[in-house]
Amino acid sequence: MNGQAHWDEEMTVLGPGISEAVRWAGLAVTEAAGMHLTDTSGRRIADLMGAAGVNLLGHSHPAYVEALTRQIGSWMIGAHASDARLEMTRLLRHLLPAHLDRVQLYSSGSEAVESAIRLAKSATGRFEILSFWQSFHGRTLGSLAHTSGARTGLGPTAPGSISAPYANCSRCPLRLTSPACEFACVDLARDILREQSTGSIAAILVEPVQGRAGNVVPPTGYLRALRRLADEHGALLIADESMTGMGRTGTILASDQPDVLPDVVVLGKGLGNGYPVSAICAPTNLMQRGPFGAPSASSSSYGGFPLACRAVAVVAQTVHRQQLADRAGEVGARTLTRLRQDLAGLALVSSVHGVGMAIGIGLNVTGKEQLREVFQQLVAAGVLVMTGGHTLRLYPPLTADETELTAAVDTLVSVLQRYKAPT
């Protein structure tokens, strides 16, 4: 069956919950290995989409396949103590900052964000959450209130939801320039809280790098300024690292910076390398407070199942043994430099930015249809990327062979250099 016929038959049953970029690509995949997919026509495609950052170790990583296959053959169902969970806890303890000494597992990023919000409310006795423009934290009720552009037509958001501009310096809403602005956006957030808060701020919820907005990297010191703002209000700082955690940005956590120490960290996406598992990480004294710390109050139906734990254990072990965070920083920096050099001066390209293996290429396009044209020309040339706003987003696996990655970047650059909008 060809790819289009395959899609057409699936769409007679499936609902609309498939990402726009995946629909645009229209791929029917038969197998995958490393950073490449093979479709039903036998075409080999460089996967820089990586399911929006999920593909941390690469497709069909041998150690991952072996470990999950072995676990499926022994025990899958139930959250009792297991070798898989014990190994996972030991490995995460080694990787994570010492103060984040407790981990609670969930099934999705949205679920983990909801849990982090509940934890903040439980620990502080307050209910307001400050988040930021262009953020993406999920589509369940609580997380949706803090996800830009996803609330239209759905009625009121959860009470206590407050929003302020993010430090997107390339498109500063205050029309200022960093570092001369001295984090005027944080000062504005402080003013917004003074005017809109009822004095009941439980947490500041932030992505250390905004993913869906195009892999927007804030200036150095921004998270530290938010840490101070949270402390001024006796609030927690929640770092949503679903996109960035486990090494993608060049460090295990993008928020692991001097004088930041987030109170709660959300992990997801790459945490399970494709197995649906997420987590919140927090200090013991926070996890045990209030209703959140009561038996079953923070549980999840599948949290702690052995297959999920085995997936996390393999990811953590591989990231540690192969020093993949360091590699992401080094290879990502070379890739970013190359893209900036080769795309400089193109009318189509407005910016090239990112950190580690999370890269964004901003496009000067007139709308979604033109973005789709560029995207589909890349797919036709054998390169699959992610989109977000008017940005192409690149998420190679941290294990990507650099020669193969360079070849994919060569193709991407060639397509963008010769692109002409249809007349």
CSV table of N, CA and C in Angstrom, one decimal, residues 194-326:
chain,number,residue,atom,x,y,z
A,194,ARG,N,2.1,42.5,40.7
A,194,ARG,CA,1.6,43.5,41.7
A,194,ARG,C,0.2,43.9,41.3
A,195,GLU,N,-0.1,44.0,40.0
A,195,GLU,CA,-1.4,44.5,39.6
A,195,GLU,C,-2.5,43.4,39.5
A,196,GLN,N,-2.1,42.2,39.2
A,196,GLN,CA,-3.1,41.1,38.9
A,196,GLN,C,-3.2,40.0,40.0
A,197,SER,N,-2.1,39.8,40.8
A,197,SER,CA,-2.1,38.8,41.7
A,197,SER,C,-3.0,39.2,43.0
A,198,THR,N,-3.6,38.2,43.6
A,198,THR,CA,-4.3,38.4,44.8
A,198,THR,C,-3.4,38.2,46.0
A,199,GLY,N,-2.1,38.0,45.8
A,199,GLY,CA,-1.1,37.8,46.8
A,199,GLY,C,-1.1,36.3,47.1
A,200,SER,N,-1.4,35.5,46.2
A,200,SER,CA,-1.5,34.0,46.4
A,200,SER,C,-0.7,33.3,45.3
A,201,ILE,N,0.5,33.7,45.0
A,201,ILE,CA,1.3,33.1,44.0
A,201,ILE,C,2.0,31.8,44.5
A,202,ALA,N,1.6,30.7,43.9
A,202,ALA,CA,2.2,29.4,44.3
A,202,ALA,C,3.5,29.1,43.5
A,203,ALA,N,3.5,29.5,42.3
A,203,ALA,CA,4.7,29.1,41.5
A,203,ALA,C,4.8,29.9,40.2
A,204,ILE,N,6.1,30.0,39.7
A,204,ILE,CA,6.4,30.5,38.4
A,204,ILE,C,6.8,29.3,37.6
A,205,LEU,N,6.1,29.1,36.5
A,205,LEU,CA,6.2,27.9,35.6
A,205,LEU,C,6.9,28.4,34.3
A,206,VAL,N,8.0,27.9,34.0
A,206,VAL,CA,8.8,28.4,32.8
A,206,VAL,C,9.5,27.3,32.1
A,207,GLU,N,9.6,27.4,30.8
A,207,GLU,CA,10.5,26.5,29.9
A,207,GLU,C,11.9,27.2,29.9
A,208,PRO,N,12.9,26.5,30.3
A,208,PRO,CA,14.3,27.1,30.2
A,208,PRO,C,14.6,27.5,28.7
A,209,VAL,N,14.1,26.7,27.8
A,209,VAL,CA,14.2,27.1,26.4
A,209,VAL,C,12.8,26.8,25.8
A,210,GLN,N,12.2,27.8,25.2
A,210,GLN,CA,10.8,27.7,24.7
A,210,GLN,C,10.8,26.8,23.4
A,211,GLY,N,10.2,25.6,23.5
A,211,GLY,CA,10.3,24.7,22.4
A,211,GLY,C,9.4,25.0,21.2
A,212,ARG,N,8.1,25.0,21.4
A,212,ARG,CA,7.1,25.2,20.3
A,212,ARG,C,7.3,26.6,19.7
A,213,ALA,N,7.7,27.5,20.5
A,213,ALA,CA,7.9,28.9,20.0
A,213,ALA,C,9.1,29.0,19.0
A,214,GLY,N,9.8,27.9,18.9
A,214,GLY,CA,10.9,27.9,17.9
A,214,GLY,C,12.3,27.7,18.5
A,215,ASN,N,12.4,27.0,19.7
A,215,ASN,CA,13.6,26.8,20.4
A,215,ASN,C,14.3,28.2,20.8
A,216,VAL,N,13.5,29.0,21.4
A,216,VAL,CA,13.9,30.3,21.9
A,216,VAL,C,14.8,30.2,23.1
A,217,VAL,N,16.0,30.7,23.0
A,217,VAL,CA,16.9,30.6,24.2
A,217,VAL,C,17.0,32.0,24.8
A,218,PRO,N,16.6,32.1,26.1
A,218,PRO,CA,16.7,33.4,26.8
A,218,PRO,C,18.1,33.8,27.1
A,219,PRO,N,18.4,35.0,27.4
A,219,PRO,CA,19.7,35.4,27.7
A,219,PRO,C,20.2,34.9,29.0
A,220,THR,N,21.5,34.8,29.1
A,220,THR,CA,22.1,34.3,30.4
A,220,THR,C,21.7,35.2,31.6
A,221,GLY,N,21.3,34.6,32.6
A,221,GLY,CA,20.8,35.3,33.8
A,221,GLY,C,19.3,35.4,33.9
A,222,TYR,N,18.6,35.1,32.9
A,222,TYR,CA,17.1,35.2,32.9
A,222,TYR,C,16.5,34.3,34.0
A,223,LEU,N,16.9,33.0,34.0
A,223,LEU,CA,16.3,32.1,35.0
A,223,LEU,C,16.7,32.5,36.4
A,224,ARG,N,17.9,33.1,36.5
A,224,ARG,CA,18.3,33.6,37.9
A,224,ARG,C,17.4,34.7,38.3
A,225,ALA,N,17.0,35.6,37.3
A,225,ALA,CA,16.1,36.7,37.7
A,225,ALA,C,14.7,36.2,38.0
A,226,LEU,N,14.3,35.1,37.4
A,226,LEU,CA,13.0,34.5,37.7
A,226,LEU,C,13.1,33.8,39.1
A,227,ARG,N,14.2,33.3,39.4
A,227,ARG,CA,14.4,32.7,40.7
A,227,ARG,C,14.2,33.7,41.8
A,228,ARG,N,14.8,34.9,41.6
A,228,ARG,CA,14.7,36.0,42.6
A,228,ARG,C,13.2,36.4,42.7
A,229,LEU,N,12.6,36.5,41.5
A,229,LEU,CA,11.1,36.9,41.5
A,229,LEU,C,10.3,35.9,42.3
A,230,ALA,N,10.5,34.6,42.1
A,230,ALA,CA,9.8,33.6,42.9
A,230,ALA,C,10.1,33.8,44.4
A,231,ASP,N,11.3,34.0,44.7
A,231,ASP,CA,11.7,34.1,46.1
A,231,ASP,C,11.0,35.3,46.8
A,232,GLU,N,10.9,36.4,46.0
A,232,GLU,CA,10.3,37.6,46.5
A,232,GLU,C,8.8,37.3,46.9
A,233,HIS,N,8.2,36.4,46.2
A,233,HIS,CA,6.8,36.1,46.5
A,233,HIS,C,6.6,34.8,47.3
A,234,GLY,N,7.7,34.2,47.8
A,234,GLY,CA,7.6,32.9,48.5
A,234,GLY,C,7.0,31.8,47.6
A,235,ALA,N,7.2,31.9,46.3
A,235,ALA,CA,6.7,30.9,45.4
A,235,ALA,C,7.7,29.9,44.9
A,236,LEU,N,7.3,28.8,44.4
A,236,LEU,CA,8.2,27.8,43.8
A,236,LEU,C,8.6,28.2,42.4
A,237,LEU,N,9.7,27.8,41.9
A,237,LEU,CA,10.1,27.9,40.6
A,237,LEU,C,10.0,26.5,39.9
A,238,ILE,N,9.1,26.4,38.9
A,238,ILE,CA,9.0,25.1,38.2
A,238,ILE,C,9.6,25.2,36.9
A,239,ALA,N,10.6,24.4,36.6
A,239,ALA,CA,11.2,24.4,35.3
A,239,ALA,C,10.6,23.2,34.5
A,240,ASP,N,9.9,23.5,33.4
A,240,ASP,CA,9.3,22.5,32.5
A,240,ASP,C,10.4,22.1,31.5
A,241,GLU,N,11.1,21.0,31.8
A,241,GLU,CA,12.2,20.5,31.0
A,241,GLU,C,11.7,19.3,30.2
A,242,SER,N,10.4,19.2,29.9
A,242,SER,CA,10.0,18.1,29.0
A,242,SER,C,10.7,18.1,27.7
A,243,MET,N,11.0,19.2,27.1
A,243,MET,CA,11.7,19.3,25.9
A,243,MET,C,13.2,19.3,26.0
A,244,THR,N,13.7,19.9,27.1
A,244,THR,CA,15.2,20.1,27.2
A,244,THR,C,15.9,19.2,28.1
A,245,GLY,N,15.2,18.4,29.0
A,245,GLY,CA,15.9,17.6,30.0
A,245,GLY,C,16.6,16.4,29.4
A,246,MET,N,17.5,15.8,30.2
A,246,MET,CA,18.3,14.6,29.8
A,246,MET,C,19.3,14.9,28.8
A,247,GLY,N,19.8,16.1,28.7
A,247,GLY,CA,21.0,16.4,27.9
A,247,GLY,C,20.8,17.1,26.6
A,248,ARG,N,19.6,17.4,26.1
A,248,ARG,CA,19.5,17.9,24.8
A,248,ARG,C,20.1,19.3,24.6
A,249,THR,N,20.2,20.1,25.6
A,249,THR,CA,20.7,21.4,25.4
A,249,THR,C,22.2,21.5,25.8
A,250,GLY,N,22.9,20.4,26.1
A,250,GLY,CA,24.3,20.4,26.4
A,250,GLY,C,24.6,20.2,27.9
A,251,THR,N,23.6,20.2,28.7
A,251,THR,CA,23.7,19.8,30.1
A,251,THR,C,22.5,18.9,30.4
A,252,ILE,N,22.6,18.2,31.5
A,252,ILE,CA,21.5,17.2,31.8
A,252,ILE,C,20.2,18.0,32.0
A,253,LEU,N,20.2,19.1,32.6
A,253,LEU,CA,19.1,20.0,32.8
A,253,LEU,C,19.5,21.4,32.3
A,254,ALA,N,18.6,22.0,31.4
A,254,ALA,CA,18.9,23.4,31.0
A,254,ALA,C,18.8,24.4,32.1
A,255,SER,N,18.1,24.0,33.2
A,255,SER,CA,17.9,24.9,34.3
A,255,SER,C,18.9,24.8,35.4
A,256,ASP,N,19.9,23.8,35.2
A,256,ASP,CA,20.9,23.6,36.2
A,256,ASP,C,22.0,24.7,36.0
A,257,GLN,N,21.7,25.9,36.5
A,257,GLN,CA,22.6,27.0,36.3
A,257,GLN,C,22.9,27.7,37.7
A,258,PRO,N,24.0,28.4,37.8
A,258,PRO,CA,24.3,29.0,39.1
A,258,PRO,C,23.1,29.9,39.6
A,259,ASP,N,22.8,29.7,40.9
A,259,ASP,CA,21.9,30.5,41.6
A,259,ASP,C,20.4,30.4,41.1
A,260,VAL,N,20.1,29.3,40.4
A,260,VAL,CA,18.8,29.0,39.9
A,260,VAL,C,18.1,28.0,40.8
A,261,LEU,N,18.6,26.8,40.9
A,261,LEU,CA,18.0,25.7,41.7
A,261,LEU,C,16.5,25.7,41.6
A,262,PRO,N,15.9,25.2,40.5
A,262,PRO,CA,14.4,25.1,40.5
A,262,PRO,C,13.9,24.2,41.6
A,263,ASP,N,12.7,24.5,42.1
A,263,ASP,CA,12.1,23.7,43.2
A,263,ASP,C,11.6,22.4,42.6
A,264,VAL,N,11.0,22.5,41.4
A,264,VAL,CA,10.4,21.4,40.7
A,264,VAL,C,10.9,21.4,39.3
A,265,VAL,N,11.2,20.2,38.8
A,265,VAL,CA,11.6,20.0,37.4
A,265,VAL,C,10.6,19.0,36.8
A,266,VAL,N,10.1,19.3,35.6
A,266,VAL,CA,9.3,18.4,34.8
A,266,VAL,C,10.1,17.8,33.7
A,267,LEU,N,10.1,16.5,33.6
A,267,LEU,CA,10.8,15.7,32.6
A,267,LEU,C,9.8,15.0,31.7
A,268,GLY,N,10.1,14.8,30.4
A,268,GLY,CA,9.2,14.1,29.5
A,268,GLY,C,9.9,13.8,28.2
A,269,LYS,N,9.2,13.6,27.2
A,269,LYS,CA,9.7,13.4,25.8
A,269,LYS,C,10.9,12.5,25.8
A,270,GLY,N,12.2,13.0,25.8
A,270,GLY,CA,13.3,12.2,25.7
A,270,GLY,C,13.6,11.3,26.9
A,271,LEU,N,12.9,11.5,28.0
A,271,LEU,CA,13.1,10.7,29.2
A,271,LEU,C,12.9,9.2,28.9
A,272,GLY,N,12.0,8.9,28.0
A,272,GLY,CA,11.7,7.5,27.7
A,272,GLY,C,12.1,7.1,26.3
A,273,ASN,N,12.6,8.1,25.5
A,273,ASN,CA,13.0,7.8,24.1
A,273,ASN,C,11.9,7.1,23.3
A,274,GLY,N,10.7,7.6,23.5
A,274,GLY,CA,9.6,7.1,22.7
A,274,GLY,C,8.6,6.3,23.6
A,275,TYR,N,9.1,5.7,24.7
A,275,TYR,CA,8.1,5.1,25.6
A,275,TYR,C,7.4,6.3,26.3
A,276,PRO,N,6.1,6.3,26.4
A,276,PRO,CA,5.3,7.4,27.0
A,276,PRO,C,5.5,7.5,28.5
A,277,VAL,N,6.5,8.2,29.0
A,277,VAL,CA,6.8,8.3,30.4
A,277,VAL,C,7.2,9.8,30.7
A,278,SER,N,6.8,10.3,31.8
A,278,SER,CA,7.2,11.6,32.2
A,278,SER,C,7.5,11.6,33.7
A,279,ALA,N,7.9,12.7,34.3
A,279,ALA,CA,8.3,12.7,35.7
A,279,ALA,C,8.3,14.1,36.3
A,280,ILE,N,8.0,14.3,37.5
A,280,ILE,CA,8.4,15.5,38.2
A,280,ILE,C,9.5,15.1,39.2
A,281,CYS,N,10.4,16.0,39.4
A,281,CYS,CA,11.5,15.8,40.4
A,281,CYS,C,11.5,17.0,41.3
A,282,ALA,N,11.6,16.7,42.6
A,282,ALA,CA,11.6,17.8,43.6
A,282,ALA,C,12.2,17.3,44.9
A,283,PRO,N,12.5,18.2,45.8
A,283,PRO,CA,13.1,17.8,47.1
A,283,PRO,C,12.1,17.1,48.0
A,284,THR,N,12.6,16.2,48.9
A,284,THR,CA,11.8,15.4,49.7
A,284,THR,C,10.8,16.3,50.5
A,285,ASN,N,11.3,17.4,51.1
A,285,ASN,CA,10.4,18.2,51.9
A,285,ASN,C,9.2,18.8,51.2
A,286,LEU,N,9.4,19.0,49.9
A,286,LEU,CA,8.2,19.5,49.1
A,286,LEU,C,7.3,18.4,48.8
A,287,MET,N,7.8,17.3,48.3
A,287,MET,CA,7.0,16.1,48.0
A,287,MET,C,6.1,15.6,49.1
A,288,GLN,N,6.6,15.8,50.3
A,288,GLN,CA,5.8,15.3,51.5
A,288,GLN,C,4.8,16.2,52.1
A,289,ARG,N,4.7,17.5,51.5
A,289,ARG,CA,3.9,18.4,52.1
A,289,ARG,C,2.4,18.3,51.7
A,290,GLY,N,1.5,18.7,52.6
A,290,GLY,CA,0.1,18.9,52.3
A,290,GLY,C,-0.5,17.7,51.7
A,291,PRO,N,-1.6,17.9,51.0
A,291,PRO,CA,-2.4,16.8,50.4
A,291,PRO,C,-1.6,16.0,49.4
A,292,PHE,N,-0.6,16.7,48.7
A,292,PHE,CA,0.2,16.0,47.7
A,292,PHE,C,0.9,14.8,48.3
A,293,GLY,N,1.4,14.9,49.5
A,293,GLY,CA,2.2,13.9,50.1
A,293,GLY,C,1.4,12.7,50.7
A,294,ALA,N,0.1,12.8,50.7
A,294,ALA,CA,-0.7,11.7,51.2
A,294,ALA,C,-0.7,10.5,50.3
A,295,PRO,N,-0.9,9.3,50.9
A,295,PRO,CA,-0.9,8.1,50.0
A,295,PRO,C,-1.9,8.2,48.9
A,296,SER,N,-1.5,7.9,47.7
A,296,SER,CA,-2.3,7.9,46.4
A,296,SER,C,-2.6,9.3,45.9
A,297,ALA,N,-2.3,10.3,46.7
A,297,ALA,CA,-2.7,11.7,46.2
A,297,ALA,C,-2.0,12.2,45.0
A,298,SER,N,-0.8,11.6,44.8
A,298,SER,CA,0.0,12.1,43.6
A,298,SER,C,0.2,10.9,42.6
A,299,SER,N,-0.5,9.9,42.8
A,299,SER,CA,-0.2,8.7,42.0
A,299,SER,C,-0.8,8.8,40.5
A,300,SER,N,-0.3,7.9,39.7
A,300,SER,CA,-0.8,7.8,38.3
A,300,SER,C,-1.0,6.4,38.0
A,301,SER,N,-2.0,6.1,37.1
A,301,SER,CA,-2.3,4.7,36.8
A,301,SER,C,-1.1,3.9,36.4
A,302,TYR,N,-0.2,4.5,35.5
A,302,TYR,CA,0.9,3.8,35.0
A,302,TYR,C,2.3,4.2,35.6
A,303,GLY,N,2.2,5.1,36.5
A,303,GLY,CA,3.5,5.6,37.1
A,303,GLY,C,4.2,4.5,37.8
A,304,GLY,N,5.5,4.3,37.4
A,304,GLY,CA,6.3,3.3,38.0
A,304,GLY,C,6.2,1.9,37.5
A,305,PHE,N,5.4,1.7,36.4
A,305,PHE,CA,5.3,0.4,35.8
A,305,PHE,C,6.7,0.0,35.3
A,306,PRO,N,7.1,-1.3,35.3
A,306,PRO,CA,8.5,-1.7,35.1
A,306,PRO,C,8.9,-1.4,33.7
A,307,LEU,N,8.1,-1.4,32.6
A,307,LEU,CA,8.5,-1.1,31.3
A,307,LEU,C,8.9,0.4,31.2
A,308,ALA,N,8.1,1.2,31.8
A,308,ALA,CA,8.5,2.7,31.8
A,308,ALA,C,9.8,2.9,32.5
A,309,CYS,N,10.0,2.3,33.7
A,309,CYS,CA,11.2,2.4,34.4
A,309,CYS,C,12.4,1.9,33.7
A,310,ARG,N,12.2,0.8,33.0
A,310,ARG,CA,13.3,0.2,32.2
A,310,ARG,C,13.7,1.2,31.0
A,311,ALA,N,12.7,1.8,30.4
A,311,ALA,CA,13.0,2.8,29.4
A,311,ALA,C,13.8,4.0,29.9
A,312,VAL,N,13.4,4.5,31.1
A,312,VAL,CA,14.1,5.6,31.7
A,312,VAL,C,15.5,5.2,32.1
A,313,ALA,N,15.6,4.0,32.6
A,313,ALA,CA,17.0,3.5,33.1
A,313,ALA,C,17.9,3.4,31.9
A,314,VAL,N,17.5,2.9,30.7
A,314,VAL,CA,18.3,2.8,29.6
A,314,VAL,C,18.7,4.2,29.1
A,315,VAL,N,17.8,5.1,29.0
A,315,VAL,CA,18.1,6.5,28.6
A,315,VAL,C,19.1,7.1,29.5
A,316,ALA,N,18.9,7.0,30.8
A,316,ALA,CA,19.8,7.6,31.8
A,316,ALA,C,21.2,7.0,31.7
A,317,GLN,N,21.2,5.7,31.6
A,317,GLN,CA,22.5,5.0,31.6
A,317,GLN,C,23.3,5.4,30.3
A,318,THR,N,22.6,5.4,29.2
A,318,THR,CA,23.3,5.8,27.9
A,318,THR,C,23.7,7.2,27.9
A,319,VAL,N,22.9,8.1,28.4
A,319,VAL,CA,23.3,9.5,28.5
A,319,VAL,C,24.6,9.7,29.3
A,320,HIS,N,24.6,8.9,30.4
A,320,HIS,CA,25.8,9.0,31.3
A,320,HIS,C,27.0,8.4,30.7
A,321,ARG,N,26.9,7.1,30.2
A,321,ARG,CA,28.1,6.4,29.7
A,321,ARG,C,28.6,7.0,28.5
A,322,GLN,N,27.8,7.5,27.6
A,322,GLN,CA,28.3,8.1,26.3
A,322,GLN,C,28.5,9.6,26.4
A,323,GLN,N,28.3,10.2,27.6
A,323,GLN,CA,28.4,11.6,27.8
A,323,GLN,C,27.7,12.4,26.7
A,324,LEU,N,26.4,12.0,26.6
A,324,LEU,CA,25.6,12.6,25.5
A,324,LEU,C,25.3,14.0,25.7
A,325,ALA,N,25.2,14.5,26.9
A,325,ALA,CA,24.9,15.9,27.1
A,325,ALA,C,26.1,16.8,26.6
A,326,ASP,N,27.3,16.4,26.9
A,326,ASP,CA,28.5,17.1,26.4
A,326,ASP,C,28.5,17.0,24.9
